[in-house]
XYZ file of N, CA and C in Angstrom:
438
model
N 11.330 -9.431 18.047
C 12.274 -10.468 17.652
C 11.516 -11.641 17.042
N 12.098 -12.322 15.760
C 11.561 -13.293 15.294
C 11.859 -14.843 15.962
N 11.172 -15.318 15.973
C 11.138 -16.947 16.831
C 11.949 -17.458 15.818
N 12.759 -18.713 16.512
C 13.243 -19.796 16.049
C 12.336 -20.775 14.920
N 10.912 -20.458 15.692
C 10.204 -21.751 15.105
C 9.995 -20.913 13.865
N 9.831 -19.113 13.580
C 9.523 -18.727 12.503
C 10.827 -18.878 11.483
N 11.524 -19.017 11.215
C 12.912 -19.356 10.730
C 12.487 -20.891 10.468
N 12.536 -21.769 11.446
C 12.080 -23.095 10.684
C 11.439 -23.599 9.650
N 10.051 -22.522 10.365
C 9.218 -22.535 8.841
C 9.210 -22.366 7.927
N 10.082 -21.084 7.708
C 10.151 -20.674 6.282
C 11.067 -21.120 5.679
N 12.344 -21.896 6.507
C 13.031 -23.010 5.739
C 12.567 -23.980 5.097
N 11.640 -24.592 5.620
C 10.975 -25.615 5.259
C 10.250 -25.046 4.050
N 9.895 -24.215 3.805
C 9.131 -23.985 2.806
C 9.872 -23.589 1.493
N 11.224 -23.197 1.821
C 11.959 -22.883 1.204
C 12.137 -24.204 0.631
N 12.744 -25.402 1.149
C 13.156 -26.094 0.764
C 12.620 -27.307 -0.028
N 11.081 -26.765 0.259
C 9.907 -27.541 -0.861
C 9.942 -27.039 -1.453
N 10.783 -25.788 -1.777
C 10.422 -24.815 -3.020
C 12.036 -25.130 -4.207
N 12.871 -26.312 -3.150
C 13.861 -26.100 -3.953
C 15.025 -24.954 -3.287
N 14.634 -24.160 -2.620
C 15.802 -22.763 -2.257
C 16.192 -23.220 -1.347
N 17.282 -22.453 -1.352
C 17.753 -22.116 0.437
C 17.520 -20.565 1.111
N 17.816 -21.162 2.625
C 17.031 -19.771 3.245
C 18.294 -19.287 3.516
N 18.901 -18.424 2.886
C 20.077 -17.471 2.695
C 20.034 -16.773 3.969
N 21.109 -15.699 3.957
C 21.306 -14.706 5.481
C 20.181 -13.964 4.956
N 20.438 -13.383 3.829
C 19.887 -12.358 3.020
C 18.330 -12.532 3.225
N 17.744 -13.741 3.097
C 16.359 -14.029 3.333
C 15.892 -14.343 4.669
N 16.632 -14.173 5.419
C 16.242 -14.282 6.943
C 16.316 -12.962 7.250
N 17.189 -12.147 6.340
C 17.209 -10.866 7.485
C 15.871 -10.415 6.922
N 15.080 -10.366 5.671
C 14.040 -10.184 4.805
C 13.116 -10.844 6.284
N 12.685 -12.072 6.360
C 11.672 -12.382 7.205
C 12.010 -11.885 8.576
N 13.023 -11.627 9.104
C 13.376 -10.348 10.404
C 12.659 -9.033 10.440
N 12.485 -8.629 8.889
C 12.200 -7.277 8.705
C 10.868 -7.339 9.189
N 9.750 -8.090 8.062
C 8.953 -8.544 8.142
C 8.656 -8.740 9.186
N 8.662 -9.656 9.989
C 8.251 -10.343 11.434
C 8.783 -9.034 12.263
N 9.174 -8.516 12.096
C 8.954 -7.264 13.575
C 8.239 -5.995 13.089
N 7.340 -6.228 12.086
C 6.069 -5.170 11.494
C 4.570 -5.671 12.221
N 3.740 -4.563 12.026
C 2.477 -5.216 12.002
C 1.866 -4.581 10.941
N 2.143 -4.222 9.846
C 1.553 -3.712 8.712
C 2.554 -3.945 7.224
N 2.038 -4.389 6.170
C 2.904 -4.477 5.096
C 4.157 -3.465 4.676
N 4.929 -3.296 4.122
C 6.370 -2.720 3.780
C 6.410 -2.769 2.530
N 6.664 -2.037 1.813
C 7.324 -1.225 0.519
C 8.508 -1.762 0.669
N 9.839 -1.921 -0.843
C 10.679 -2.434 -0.789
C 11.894 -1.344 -0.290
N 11.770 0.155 -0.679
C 12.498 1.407 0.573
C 12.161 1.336 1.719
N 10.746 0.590 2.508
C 10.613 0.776 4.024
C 11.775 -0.498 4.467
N 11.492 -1.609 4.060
C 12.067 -2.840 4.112
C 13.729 -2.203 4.005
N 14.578 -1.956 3.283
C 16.028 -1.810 2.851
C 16.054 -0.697 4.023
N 15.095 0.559 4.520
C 15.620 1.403 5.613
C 15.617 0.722 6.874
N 14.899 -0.337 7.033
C 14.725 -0.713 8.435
C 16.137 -1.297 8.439
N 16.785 -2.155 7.608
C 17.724 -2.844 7.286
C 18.793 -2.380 6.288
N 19.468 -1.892 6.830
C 20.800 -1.106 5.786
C 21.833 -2.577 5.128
N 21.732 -3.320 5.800
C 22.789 -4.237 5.002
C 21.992 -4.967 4.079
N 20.725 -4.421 3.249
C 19.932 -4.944 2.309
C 20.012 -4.546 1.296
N 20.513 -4.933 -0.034
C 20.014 -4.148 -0.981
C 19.092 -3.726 -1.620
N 18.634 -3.091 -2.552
C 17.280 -2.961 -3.162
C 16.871 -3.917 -4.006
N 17.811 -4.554 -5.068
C 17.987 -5.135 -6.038
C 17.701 -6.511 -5.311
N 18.596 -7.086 -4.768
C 18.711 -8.324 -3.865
C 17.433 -8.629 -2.839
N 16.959 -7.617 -2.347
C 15.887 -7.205 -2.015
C 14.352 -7.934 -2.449
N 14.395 -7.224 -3.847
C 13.675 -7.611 -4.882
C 13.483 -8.889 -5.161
N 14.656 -10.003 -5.647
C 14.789 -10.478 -5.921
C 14.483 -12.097 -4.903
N 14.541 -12.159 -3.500
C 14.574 -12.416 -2.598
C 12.835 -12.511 -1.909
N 12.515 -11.113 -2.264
C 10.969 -11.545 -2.272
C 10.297 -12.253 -3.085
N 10.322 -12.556 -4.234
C 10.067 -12.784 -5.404
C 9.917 -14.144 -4.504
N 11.255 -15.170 -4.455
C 11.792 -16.414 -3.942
C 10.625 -16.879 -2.672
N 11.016 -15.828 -1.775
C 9.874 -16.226 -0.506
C 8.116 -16.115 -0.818
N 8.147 -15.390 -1.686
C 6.285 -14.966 -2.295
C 6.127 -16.498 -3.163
N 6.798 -16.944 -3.950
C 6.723 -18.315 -4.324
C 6.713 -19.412 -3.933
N 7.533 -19.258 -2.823
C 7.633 -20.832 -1.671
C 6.367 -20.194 -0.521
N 5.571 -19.546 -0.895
C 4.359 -19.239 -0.244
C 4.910 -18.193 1.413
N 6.079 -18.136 1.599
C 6.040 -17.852 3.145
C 6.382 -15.972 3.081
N 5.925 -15.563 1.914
C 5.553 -13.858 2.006
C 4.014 -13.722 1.428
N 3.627 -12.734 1.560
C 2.534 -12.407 0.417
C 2.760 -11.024 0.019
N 2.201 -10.426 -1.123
C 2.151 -9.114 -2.028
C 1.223 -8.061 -1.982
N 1.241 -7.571 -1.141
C -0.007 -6.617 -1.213
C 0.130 -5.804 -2.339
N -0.810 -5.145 -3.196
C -0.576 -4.389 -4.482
C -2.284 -3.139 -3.567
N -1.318 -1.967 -3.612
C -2.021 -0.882 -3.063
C -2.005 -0.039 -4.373
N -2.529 1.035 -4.594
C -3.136 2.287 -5.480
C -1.698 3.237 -5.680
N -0.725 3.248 -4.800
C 0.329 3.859 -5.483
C 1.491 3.061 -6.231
N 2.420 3.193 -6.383
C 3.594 2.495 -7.385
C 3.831 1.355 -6.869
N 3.896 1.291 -5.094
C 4.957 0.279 -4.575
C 3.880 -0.721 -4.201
N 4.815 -2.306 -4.313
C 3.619 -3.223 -3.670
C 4.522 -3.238 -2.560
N 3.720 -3.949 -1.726
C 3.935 -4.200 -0.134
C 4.103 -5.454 0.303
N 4.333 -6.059 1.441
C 5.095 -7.121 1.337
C 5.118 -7.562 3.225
N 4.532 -8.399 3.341
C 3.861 -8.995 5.081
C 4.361 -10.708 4.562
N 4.860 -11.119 6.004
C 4.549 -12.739 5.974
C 3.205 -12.986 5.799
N 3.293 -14.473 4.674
C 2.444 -14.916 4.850
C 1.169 -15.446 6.502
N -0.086 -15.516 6.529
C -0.898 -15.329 6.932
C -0.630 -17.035 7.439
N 0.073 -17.701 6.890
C -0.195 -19.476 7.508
C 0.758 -18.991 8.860
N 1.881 -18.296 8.184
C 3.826 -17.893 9.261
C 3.084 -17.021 10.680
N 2.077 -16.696 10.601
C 2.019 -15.580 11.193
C 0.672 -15.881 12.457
N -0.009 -16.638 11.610
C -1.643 -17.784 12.443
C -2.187 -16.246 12.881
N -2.705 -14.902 12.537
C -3.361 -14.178 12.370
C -3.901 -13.715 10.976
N -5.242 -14.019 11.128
C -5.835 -13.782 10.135
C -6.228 -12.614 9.924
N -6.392 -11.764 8.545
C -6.408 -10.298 8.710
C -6.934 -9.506 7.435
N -7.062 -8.553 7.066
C -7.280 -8.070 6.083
C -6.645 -6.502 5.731
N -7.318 -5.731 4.707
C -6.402 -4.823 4.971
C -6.952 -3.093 4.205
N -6.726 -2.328 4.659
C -7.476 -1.021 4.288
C -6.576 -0.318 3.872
N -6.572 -0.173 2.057
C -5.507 0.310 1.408
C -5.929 1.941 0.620
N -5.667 2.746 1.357
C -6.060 4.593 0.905
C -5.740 4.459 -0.414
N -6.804 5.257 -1.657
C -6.181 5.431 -2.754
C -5.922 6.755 -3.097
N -5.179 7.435 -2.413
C -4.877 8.732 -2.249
C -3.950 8.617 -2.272
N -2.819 8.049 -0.835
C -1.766 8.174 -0.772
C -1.134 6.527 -0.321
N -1.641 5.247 -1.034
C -1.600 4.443 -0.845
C -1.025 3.002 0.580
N -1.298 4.424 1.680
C -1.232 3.333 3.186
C -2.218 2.236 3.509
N -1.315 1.563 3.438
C -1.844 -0.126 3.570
C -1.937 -0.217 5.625
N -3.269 -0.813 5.765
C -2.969 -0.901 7.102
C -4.208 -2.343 7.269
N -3.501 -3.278 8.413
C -3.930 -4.235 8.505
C -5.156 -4.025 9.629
N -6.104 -4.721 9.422
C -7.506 -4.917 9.945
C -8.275 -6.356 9.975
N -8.351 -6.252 11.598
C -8.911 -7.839 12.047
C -10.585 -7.260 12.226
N -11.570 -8.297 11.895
C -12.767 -8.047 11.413
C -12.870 -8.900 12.798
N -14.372 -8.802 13.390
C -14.580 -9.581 14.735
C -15.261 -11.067 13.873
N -15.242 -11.803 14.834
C -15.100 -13.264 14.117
C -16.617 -13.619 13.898
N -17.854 -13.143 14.665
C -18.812 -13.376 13.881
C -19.167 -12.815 12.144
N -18.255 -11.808 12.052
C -18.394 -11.365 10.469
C -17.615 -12.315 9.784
N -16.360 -12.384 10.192
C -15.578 -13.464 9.600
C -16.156 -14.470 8.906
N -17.172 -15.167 9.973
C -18.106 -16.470 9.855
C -18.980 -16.227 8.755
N -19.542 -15.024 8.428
C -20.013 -14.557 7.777
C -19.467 -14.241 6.365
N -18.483 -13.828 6.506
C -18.188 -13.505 5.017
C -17.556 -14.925 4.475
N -17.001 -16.056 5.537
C -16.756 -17.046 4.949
C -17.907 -17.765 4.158
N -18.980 -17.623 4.520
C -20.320 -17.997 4.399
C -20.564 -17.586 2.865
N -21.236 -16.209 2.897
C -21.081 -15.578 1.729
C -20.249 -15.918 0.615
N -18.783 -15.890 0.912
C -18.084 -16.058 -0.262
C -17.811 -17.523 -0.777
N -18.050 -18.404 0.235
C -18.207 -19.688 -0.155
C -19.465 -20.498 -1.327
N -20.718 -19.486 -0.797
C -21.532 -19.169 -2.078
C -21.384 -18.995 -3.147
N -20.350 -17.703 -3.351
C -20.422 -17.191 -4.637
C -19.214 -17.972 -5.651
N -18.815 -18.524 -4.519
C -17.236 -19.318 -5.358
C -17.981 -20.650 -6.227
N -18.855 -21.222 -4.884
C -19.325 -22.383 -4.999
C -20.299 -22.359 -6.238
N -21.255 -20.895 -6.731
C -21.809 -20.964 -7.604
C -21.019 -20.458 -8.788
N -19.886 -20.183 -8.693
C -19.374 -20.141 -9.647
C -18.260 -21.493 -10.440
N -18.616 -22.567 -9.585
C -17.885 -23.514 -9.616
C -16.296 -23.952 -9.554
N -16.133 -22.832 -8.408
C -14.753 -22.333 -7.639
C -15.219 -23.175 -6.333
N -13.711 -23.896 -6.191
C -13.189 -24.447 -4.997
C -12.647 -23.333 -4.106
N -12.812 -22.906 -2.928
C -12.672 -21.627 -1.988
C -11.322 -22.410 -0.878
N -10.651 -21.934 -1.253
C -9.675 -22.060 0.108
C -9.499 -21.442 1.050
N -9.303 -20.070 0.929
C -9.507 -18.936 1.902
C -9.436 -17.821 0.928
N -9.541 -16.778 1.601
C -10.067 -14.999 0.822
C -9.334 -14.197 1.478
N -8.982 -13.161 0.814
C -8.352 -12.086 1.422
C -9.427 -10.466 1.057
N -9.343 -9.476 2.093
C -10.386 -8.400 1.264
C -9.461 -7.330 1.303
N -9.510 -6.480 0.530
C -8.806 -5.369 0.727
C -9.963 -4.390 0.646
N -9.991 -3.607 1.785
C -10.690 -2.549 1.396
C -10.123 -0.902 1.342
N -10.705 -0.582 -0.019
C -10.052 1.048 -0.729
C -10.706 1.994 -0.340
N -10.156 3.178 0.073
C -10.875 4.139 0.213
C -9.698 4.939 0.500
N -10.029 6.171 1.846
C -9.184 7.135 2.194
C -8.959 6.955 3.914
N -8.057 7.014 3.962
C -7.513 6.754 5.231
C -7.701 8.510 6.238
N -7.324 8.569 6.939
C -7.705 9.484 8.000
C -7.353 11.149 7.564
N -5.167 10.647 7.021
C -4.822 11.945 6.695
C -5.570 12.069 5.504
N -5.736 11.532 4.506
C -6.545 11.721 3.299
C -7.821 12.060 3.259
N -8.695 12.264 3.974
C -10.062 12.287 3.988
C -10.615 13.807 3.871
């Protein structure tokens, strides 16, 4: 079940964005918030039958802009689709098969973390990139694929 306070938030963000947080976009962050791995826009509409596809679509688009979704883009057709990482205060990454494109989320132990913040703060910094935070995806083949 999604919290009250998660509904707040993404109002609020909505509403710096200009939108409103519709039924339609709450039942969207419902979907969302009771996953622990990104969703395709058919996983999303099956979990939820009173969704459309179209509306669907359209709805993510809205929440991926007012920052409170993000887009995963995996190796097959469909992108994928998780609350944002601020909504959620787990930080994460993610191991996307390019076989049969399963996206699955992966927490790194926090001395690497420290580490790759390290690293990539380097390479931003020598590239004369301001670093806010990073996301990694890593590709390969997942278990059934291998």
């Amino acid at each position: 079940m999604v919290s009250s306070e998660l509904h707040e938030r993404v109002g609020e963000l909505l509403r710096l964005d200009g939108q409103r947080y519709t039924s339609a976009r709450r039942q969207l962050v419902d979907v969302l918030g009771g996953t622990t791995f990104p969703l395709t826009i058919p996983e999303i509409t099956g979990r939820d039958q009173a969704l459309a596809q179209s509306s669907t679509y359209r709805n993510l688009v809205v929440l991926e802009r007012a920052g409170a979704v993000q887009k995963v883009v995996a190796t097959d057709e469909w992108y994928r689709y998780e609350l944002a990482e601020e909504l959620t205060d787990r930080h994460h990454h993610h191991l996307i098969c390019a076989a049969c494109g399963t996206v699955q989320d992966v927490e790194v132990p926090a001395a690497l973390e420290r580490r790759l913040d390290e690293q990539l703060a380097e390479v931003a910094t020598a590239a004369g990139f301001q670093l806010e935070h990073h996301r990694l995806d890593l590709v390969g083949r997942c278990t059934s694929c291998a």
